[in-house]
Amino acid sequence: MSFIQGLLNLNKFKKEGEKMSELKNKKSLVIYFSRADENYSVGYVDKGNTEYIAEYVRDFIGADLFKVEPLIPYSKEYSKCIEEAKQRVGNAPIKNKINDISQYEVIYIMTPIYWGSYAPEIGTAIKDLDFTGKIIRIVTTHEGSGLARVVEDIKKICIGANILNDSIAIKGTDCATARDKIENWI
Ligand SMILES: Cc1cc2nc3c(=O)[nH]c(=O)nc-3n(C[C@H](O)[C@H](O)[C@H](O)COP(=O)(O)O)c2cc1C
């Protein structure tokens, strides 16, 4: 590596470091969906995969959590749940709505992949919010699809937001042990 290249890299890392420490200090909200009960690969669980990630971020930076919950709970059985989720795309009523995110600078949106995109209830939760000027960071949990279409689909809804180019996808079965990975990402 040349001397100049070395200086450029140093500058780049310094800027990234500054960006991260600034992010940590901004008032943050995690909007997430996560389902317990029977799921792919994990069997019956008391806590959903995505919830682990939401809680790590709360613990690391003191973010507030908003858990999106379906008005009508999904079936406990995985096979029934996947059929129900397909029917809810575009029509997924939720139990509690968050109406005002004006006090937050950074919004973390965390969702399992459902049929290649976010859980339908996430769409309901975010569609009427004013994201103008907000920083958005996205986490998906999945069993093979990675980020799938989530980033593109969130971009369509969260008009005026600055969606950071650092979205991550965590395998569902790794979530309970992903604390270090999230600490590095945060
Ligand atoms: C209704 C439903 C649809 C799913 N669709 C996909 C999918 O398209 N791609 C994928 O990789 N995983 C899919 N999964 C697996 C989940 O995304 C994965 O297990 C996730 O970690 C579950 O998060 P949770 O426990 O927080 O709800 C699906 C699971 C369910 C229940």
mmCIF file of C-alpha atoms and ligand atoms in Angstrom:
data_model
loop_
_atom_site.group_PDB
_atom_site.id
_atom_site.type_symbol
_atom_site.label_atom_id
_atom_site.label_comp_id
_atom_site.label_asym_id
_atom_site.label_seq_id
_atom_site.Cartn_x
_atom_site.Cartn_y
_atom_site.Cartn_z
ATOM 1 C CA MET A 1 0.000 0.000 0.000
ATOM 2 C CA SER A 2 1.347 3.428 -0.915
ATOM 3 C CA PHE A 3 1.808 6.175 1.653
ATOM 4 C CA ILE A 4 -1.013 8.221 0.059
ATOM 5 C CA GLN A 5 -3.320 5.199 0.008
ATOM 6 C CA GLY A 6 -2.517 4.622 3.679
ATOM 7 C CA LEU A 7 -3.453 8.203 4.530
ATOM 8 C CA LEU A 8 -6.693 7.908 2.541
ATOM 9 C CA ASN A 9 -7.624 4.688 4.363
ATOM 10 C CA LEU A 10 -6.873 6.258 7.726
ATOM 11 C CA ASN A 11 -9.145 9.147 6.867
ATOM 12 C CA LYS A 12 -11.883 6.758 5.745
ATOM 13 C CA PHE A 13 -11.738 4.757 8.983
ATOM 14 C CA LYS A 14 -11.716 7.969 11.014
ATOM 15 C CA LYS A 15 -14.853 9.180 9.226
ATOM 16 C CA GLU A 16 -16.582 5.808 9.719
ATOM 17 C CA GLY A 17 -15.648 5.873 13.405
ATOM 18 C CA GLU A 18 -17.080 9.354 13.745
ATOM 19 C CA LYS A 19 -20.276 8.295 11.996
ATOM 20 C CA MET A 20 -20.730 5.323 14.330
ATOM 21 C CA SER A 21 -20.116 7.210 17.540
ATOM 22 C CA GLU A 22 -22.498 9.923 16.375
ATOM 23 C CA LEU A 23 -25.149 7.310 15.656
ATOM 24 C CA LYS A 24 -24.828 5.773 19.093
ATOM 25 C CA ASN A 25 -25.507 9.136 20.717
ATOM 26 C CA LYS A 26 -28.623 9.935 18.750
ATOM 27 C CA LYS A 27 -32.041 9.254 20.239
ATOM 28 C CA SER A 28 -33.072 5.949 18.749
ATOM 29 C CA LEU A 29 -36.171 3.840 18.393
ATOM 30 C CA VAL A 30 -36.369 0.190 17.388
ATOM 31 C CA ILE A 31 -39.565 -0.764 15.582
ATOM 32 C CA TYR A 32 -39.635 -4.529 15.371
ATOM 33 C CA PHE A 33 -41.799 -7.551 14.778
ATOM 34 C CA SER A 34 -41.053 -10.950 16.234
ATOM 35 C CA ARG A 35 -43.146 -14.025 16.814
ATOM 36 C CA ALA A 36 -42.654 -16.693 19.499
ATOM 37 C CA ASP A 37 -44.226 -20.213 19.304
ATOM 38 C CA GLU A 38 -43.261 -22.700 16.612
ATOM 39 C CA ASN A 39 -40.819 -21.521 13.982
ATOM 40 C CA TYR A 40 -38.584 -22.900 11.288
ATOM 41 C CA SER A 41 -35.469 -24.679 12.663
ATOM 42 C CA VAL A 42 -35.964 -23.564 16.268
ATOM 43 C CA GLY A 43 -39.108 -25.511 17.250
ATOM 44 C CA TYR A 44 -41.345 -23.959 19.937
ATOM 45 C CA VAL A 45 -39.729 -20.901 21.513
ATOM 46 C CA ASP A 46 -40.784 -18.348 24.125
ATOM 47 C CA LYS A 47 -38.992 -15.517 22.396
ATOM 48 C CA GLY A 48 -38.764 -14.845 18.667
ATOM 49 C CA ASN A 49 -35.406 -14.495 16.898
ATOM 50 C CA THR A 50 -35.743 -10.815 15.994
ATOM 51 C CA GLU A 51 -36.559 -9.896 19.572
ATOM 52 C CA TYR A 52 -33.038 -10.901 20.636
ATOM 53 C CA ILE A 53 -31.601 -8.388 18.172
ATOM 54 C CA ALA A 54 -33.956 -5.611 19.274
ATOM 55 C CA GLU A 55 -32.945 -6.180 22.887
ATOM 56 C CA TYR A 56 -29.216 -6.133 22.104
ATOM 57 C CA VAL A 57 -29.608 -2.726 20.461
ATOM 58 C CA ARG A 58 -31.633 -1.478 23.437
ATOM 59 C CA ASP A 59 -28.901 -2.723 25.783
ATOM 60 C CA PHE A 60 -26.013 -1.243 23.769
ATOM 61 C CA ILE A 61 -27.366 2.226 23.009
ATOM 62 C CA GLY A 62 -30.425 2.677 25.231
ATOM 63 C CA ALA A 63 -32.824 2.702 22.285
ATOM 64 C CA ASP A 64 -36.549 2.628 22.986
ATOM 65 C CA LEU A 65 -38.366 -0.470 21.743
ATOM 66 C CA PHE A 66 -41.679 -0.603 19.954
ATOM 67 C CA LYS A 67 -42.895 -4.137 19.372
ATOM 68 C CA VAL A 68 -45.384 -4.422 16.546
ATOM 69 C CA GLU A 69 -48.057 -6.971 17.394
ATOM 70 C CA PRO A 70 -50.772 -8.383 15.177
ATOM 71 C CA LEU A 71 -54.352 -7.595 16.159
ATOM 72 C CA ILE A 72 -55.153 -11.282 15.730
ATOM 73 C CA PRO A 73 -52.237 -13.433 16.859
ATOM 74 C CA TYR A 74 -50.772 -15.858 14.355
ATOM 75 C CA SER A 75 -51.302 -19.579 14.922
ATOM 76 C CA LYS A 76 -48.775 -21.210 17.174
ATOM 77 C CA GLU A 77 -48.055 -23.838 14.498
ATOM 78 C CA TYR A 78 -45.485 -22.796 11.927
ATOM 79 C CA SER A 79 -47.269 -24.397 8.966
ATOM 80 C CA LYS A 80 -50.517 -22.535 9.711
ATOM 81 C CA CYS A 81 -48.688 -19.288 10.407
ATOM 82 C CA ILE A 82 -47.014 -19.209 7.024
ATOM 83 C CA GLU A 83 -50.374 -19.523 5.267
ATOM 84 C CA GLU A 84 -51.903 -16.800 7.465
ATOM 85 C CA ALA A 85 -48.997 -14.451 6.756
ATOM 86 C CA LYS A 86 -49.544 -14.808 3.014
ATOM 87 C CA GLN A 87 -53.167 -13.705 3.451
ATOM 88 C CA ARG A 88 -52.128 -10.659 5.488
ATOM 89 C CA VAL A 89 -49.908 -9.008 2.900
ATOM 90 C CA GLY A 90 -51.319 -5.480 2.468
ATOM 91 C CA ASN A 91 -53.977 -6.051 5.148
ATOM 92 C CA ALA A 92 -52.376 -6.672 8.520
ATOM 93 C CA PRO A 93 -54.119 -4.852 11.395
ATOM 94 C CA ILE A 94 -51.997 -4.286 14.486
ATOM 95 C CA LYS A 95 -52.757 -4.029 18.195
ATOM 96 C CA ASN A 96 -50.954 -0.774 19.062
ATOM 97 C CA LYS A 97 -49.881 1.913 16.681
ATOM 98 C CA ILE A 98 -47.051 4.362 17.127
ATOM 99 C CA ASN A 99 -48.123 7.740 15.760
ATOM 100 C CA ASP A 100 -45.288 10.124 16.499
ATOM 101 C CA ILE A 101 -41.597 9.478 15.947
ATOM 102 C CA SER A 102 -40.585 13.140 15.932
ATOM 103 C CA GLN A 103 -38.387 12.804 19.048
ATOM 104 C CA TYR A 104 -36.156 10.165 17.394
ATOM 105 C CA GLU A 105 -33.261 10.747 15.019
ATOM 106 C CA VAL A 106 -32.481 7.109 14.248
ATOM 107 C CA ILE A 107 -35.093 4.446 13.598
ATOM 108 C CA TYR A 108 -34.062 0.805 13.547
ATOM 109 C CA ILE A 109 -36.514 -1.357 11.622
ATOM 110 C CA MET A 110 -36.150 -5.040 12.447
ATOM 111 C CA THR A 111 -38.209 -7.772 10.879
ATOM 112 C CA PRO A 112 -38.225 -11.458 10.104
ATOM 113 C CA ILE A 113 -38.428 -12.211 6.408
ATOM 114 C CA TYR A 114 -41.955 -13.282 5.602
ATOM 115 C CA TRP A 115 -42.434 -14.464 2.034
ATOM 116 C CA GLY A 116 -39.468 -12.497 0.774
ATOM 117 C CA SER A 117 -40.223 -9.172 2.472
ATOM 118 C CA TYR A 118 -40.982 -7.692 5.896
ATOM 119 C CA ALA A 119 -43.671 -9.166 8.148
ATOM 120 C CA PRO A 120 -46.929 -7.555 6.881
ATOM 121 C CA GLU A 121 -47.559 -5.920 10.271
ATOM 122 C CA ILE A 122 -44.348 -3.918 9.913
ATOM 123 C CA GLY A 123 -45.850 -2.318 6.795
ATOM 124 C CA THR A 124 -48.947 -1.328 8.769
ATOM 125 C CA ALA A 125 -46.854 0.111 11.597
ATOM 126 C CA ILE A 126 -44.652 2.330 9.420
ATOM 127 C CA LYS A 127 -46.835 3.327 6.509
ATOM 128 C CA ASP A 128 -48.342 6.507 7.999
ATOM 129 C CA LEU A 129 -45.298 7.733 9.906
ATOM 130 C CA ASP A 130 -43.357 10.814 8.885
ATOM 131 C CA PHE A 131 -39.800 9.661 8.165
ATOM 132 C CA THR A 132 -38.586 12.949 6.703
ATOM 133 C CA GLY A 133 -34.957 13.470 7.750
ATOM 134 C CA LYS A 134 -34.795 10.290 9.840
ATOM 135 C CA ILE A 135 -31.862 7.906 9.679
ATOM 136 C CA ILE A 136 -33.033 4.326 9.169
ATOM 137 C CA ARG A 137 -31.029 1.178 9.835
ATOM 138 C CA ILE A 138 -32.490 -2.182 8.869
ATOM 139 C CA VAL A 139 -32.049 -5.664 10.322
ATOM 140 C CA THR A 140 -33.689 -8.771 8.962
ATOM 141 C CA THR A 141 -33.712 -12.249 10.425
ATOM 142 C CA HIS A 142 -34.270 -15.097 8.021
ATOM 143 C CA GLU A 143 -33.639 -18.718 7.148
ATOM 144 C CA GLY A 144 -31.866 -18.263 3.850
ATOM 145 C CA SER A 145 -33.296 -15.197 2.083
ATOM 146 C CA GLY A 146 -30.973 -12.639 3.714
ATOM 147 C CA LEU A 147 -32.304 -9.107 3.258
ATOM 148 C CA ALA A 148 -34.618 -10.340 0.470
ATOM 149 C CA ARG A 149 -36.716 -7.353 -0.787
ATOM 150 C CA VAL A 150 -36.880 -5.590 2.562
ATOM 151 C CA VAL A 151 -34.605 -2.630 1.848
ATOM 152 C CA GLU A 152 -36.327 -1.797 -1.462
ATOM 153 C CA ASP A 153 -39.777 -2.233 0.082
ATOM 154 C CA ILE A 154 -38.953 -0.014 3.061
ATOM 155 C CA LYS A 155 -37.543 2.634 0.718
ATOM 156 C CA LYS A 156 -40.931 2.782 -0.995
ATOM 157 C CA ILE A 157 -42.685 3.565 2.298
ATOM 158 C CA CYS A 158 -40.210 5.673 4.250
ATOM 159 C CA ILE A 159 -40.091 8.631 1.904
ATOM 160 C CA GLY A 160 -37.580 11.333 2.815
ATOM 161 C CA ALA A 161 -35.537 9.087 5.122
ATOM 162 C CA ASN A 162 -31.823 8.470 4.922
ATOM 163 C CA ILE A 163 -31.662 4.672 4.802
ATOM 164 C CA LEU A 164 -28.094 3.757 5.673
ATOM 165 C CA ASN A 165 -26.303 1.399 3.371
ATOM 166 C CA ASP A 166 -25.358 -0.975 6.202
ATOM 167 C CA SER A 167 -28.431 -3.192 6.574
ATOM 168 C CA ILE A 168 -27.706 -6.619 8.012
ATOM 169 C CA ALA A 169 -29.363 -10.008 7.799
ATOM 170 C CA ILE A 170 -28.949 -12.471 10.666
ATOM 171 C CA LYS A 171 -29.857 -16.117 10.351
ATOM 172 C CA GLY A 172 -32.775 -16.812 12.705
ATOM 173 C CA THR A 173 -31.032 -19.695 14.425
ATOM 174 C CA ASP A 174 -27.997 -17.463 15.157
ATOM 175 C CA CYS A 175 -29.924 -14.603 16.781
ATOM 176 C CA ALA A 176 -29.710 -15.855 20.364
ATOM 177 C CA THR A 177 -25.912 -15.817 20.097
ATOM 178 C CA ALA A 178 -25.482 -12.758 17.863
ATOM 179 C CA ARG A 179 -24.728 -10.277 20.639
ATOM 180 C CA ASP A 180 -21.112 -9.647 19.536
ATOM 181 C CA LYS A 181 -22.087 -9.349 15.904
ATOM 182 C CA ILE A 182 -24.644 -6.687 16.785
ATOM 183 C CA GLU A 183 -22.196 -4.872 19.029
ATOM 184 C CA ASN A 184 -19.773 -4.630 16.100
ATOM 185 C CA TRP A 185 -22.492 -3.496 13.731
ATOM 186 C CA ILE A 186 -23.918 -0.883 16.064
HETATM 187 C C1 LIG B 1 -44.761 -16.697 7.815
HETATM 188 C C2 LIG B 1 -43.288 -16.957 7.639
HETATM 189 C C3 LIG B 1 -42.689 -16.743 6.415
HETATM 190 C C4 LIG B 1 -41.313 -16.903 6.267
HETATM 191 N N1 LIG B 1 -40.727 -16.636 5.063
HETATM 192 C C5 LIG B 1 -39.383 -16.723 4.942
HETATM 193 C C6 LIG B 1 -38.731 -16.398 3.709
HETATM 194 O O1 LIG B 1 -39.362 -16.040 2.716
HETATM 195 N N2 LIG B 1 -37.366 -16.483 3.675
HETATM 196 C C7 LIG B 1 -36.621 -16.862 4.757
HETATM 197 O O2 LIG B 1 -35.396 -16.900 4.664
HETATM 198 N N3 LIG B 1 -37.209 -17.153 5.938
HETATM 199 C C8 LIG B 1 -38.562 -17.092 6.066
HETATM 200 N N4 LIG B 1 -39.147 -17.384 7.261
HETATM 201 C C9 LIG B 1 -38.293 -17.658 8.440
HETATM 202 C C10 LIG B 1 -38.196 -16.422 9.323
HETATM 203 O O3 LIG B 1 -37.881 -15.258 8.593
HETATM 204 C C11 LIG B 1 -37.110 -16.581 10.398
HETATM 205 O O4 LIG B 1 -37.292 -17.775 11.090
HETATM 206 C C12 LIG B 1 -37.098 -15.394 11.354
HETATM 207 O O5 LIG B 1 -35.898 -15.413 12.087
HETATM 208 C C13 LIG B 1 -38.270 -15.403 12.322
HETATM 209 O O6 LIG B 1 -38.146 -14.298 13.194
HETATM 210 P P1 LIG B 1 -38.949 -14.193 14.555
HETATM 211 O O7 LIG B 1 -38.629 -15.426 15.361
HETATM 212 O O8 LIG B 1 -38.403 -12.964 15.203
HETATM 213 O O9 LIG B 1 -40.393 -14.055 14.244
HETATM 214 C C14 LIG B 1 -40.521 -17.301 7.399
HETATM 215 C C15 LIG B 1 -41.143 -17.571 8.615
HETATM 216 C C16 LIG B 1 -42.505 -17.406 8.745
HETATM 217 C C17 LIG B 1 -43.153 -17.680 10.081
#
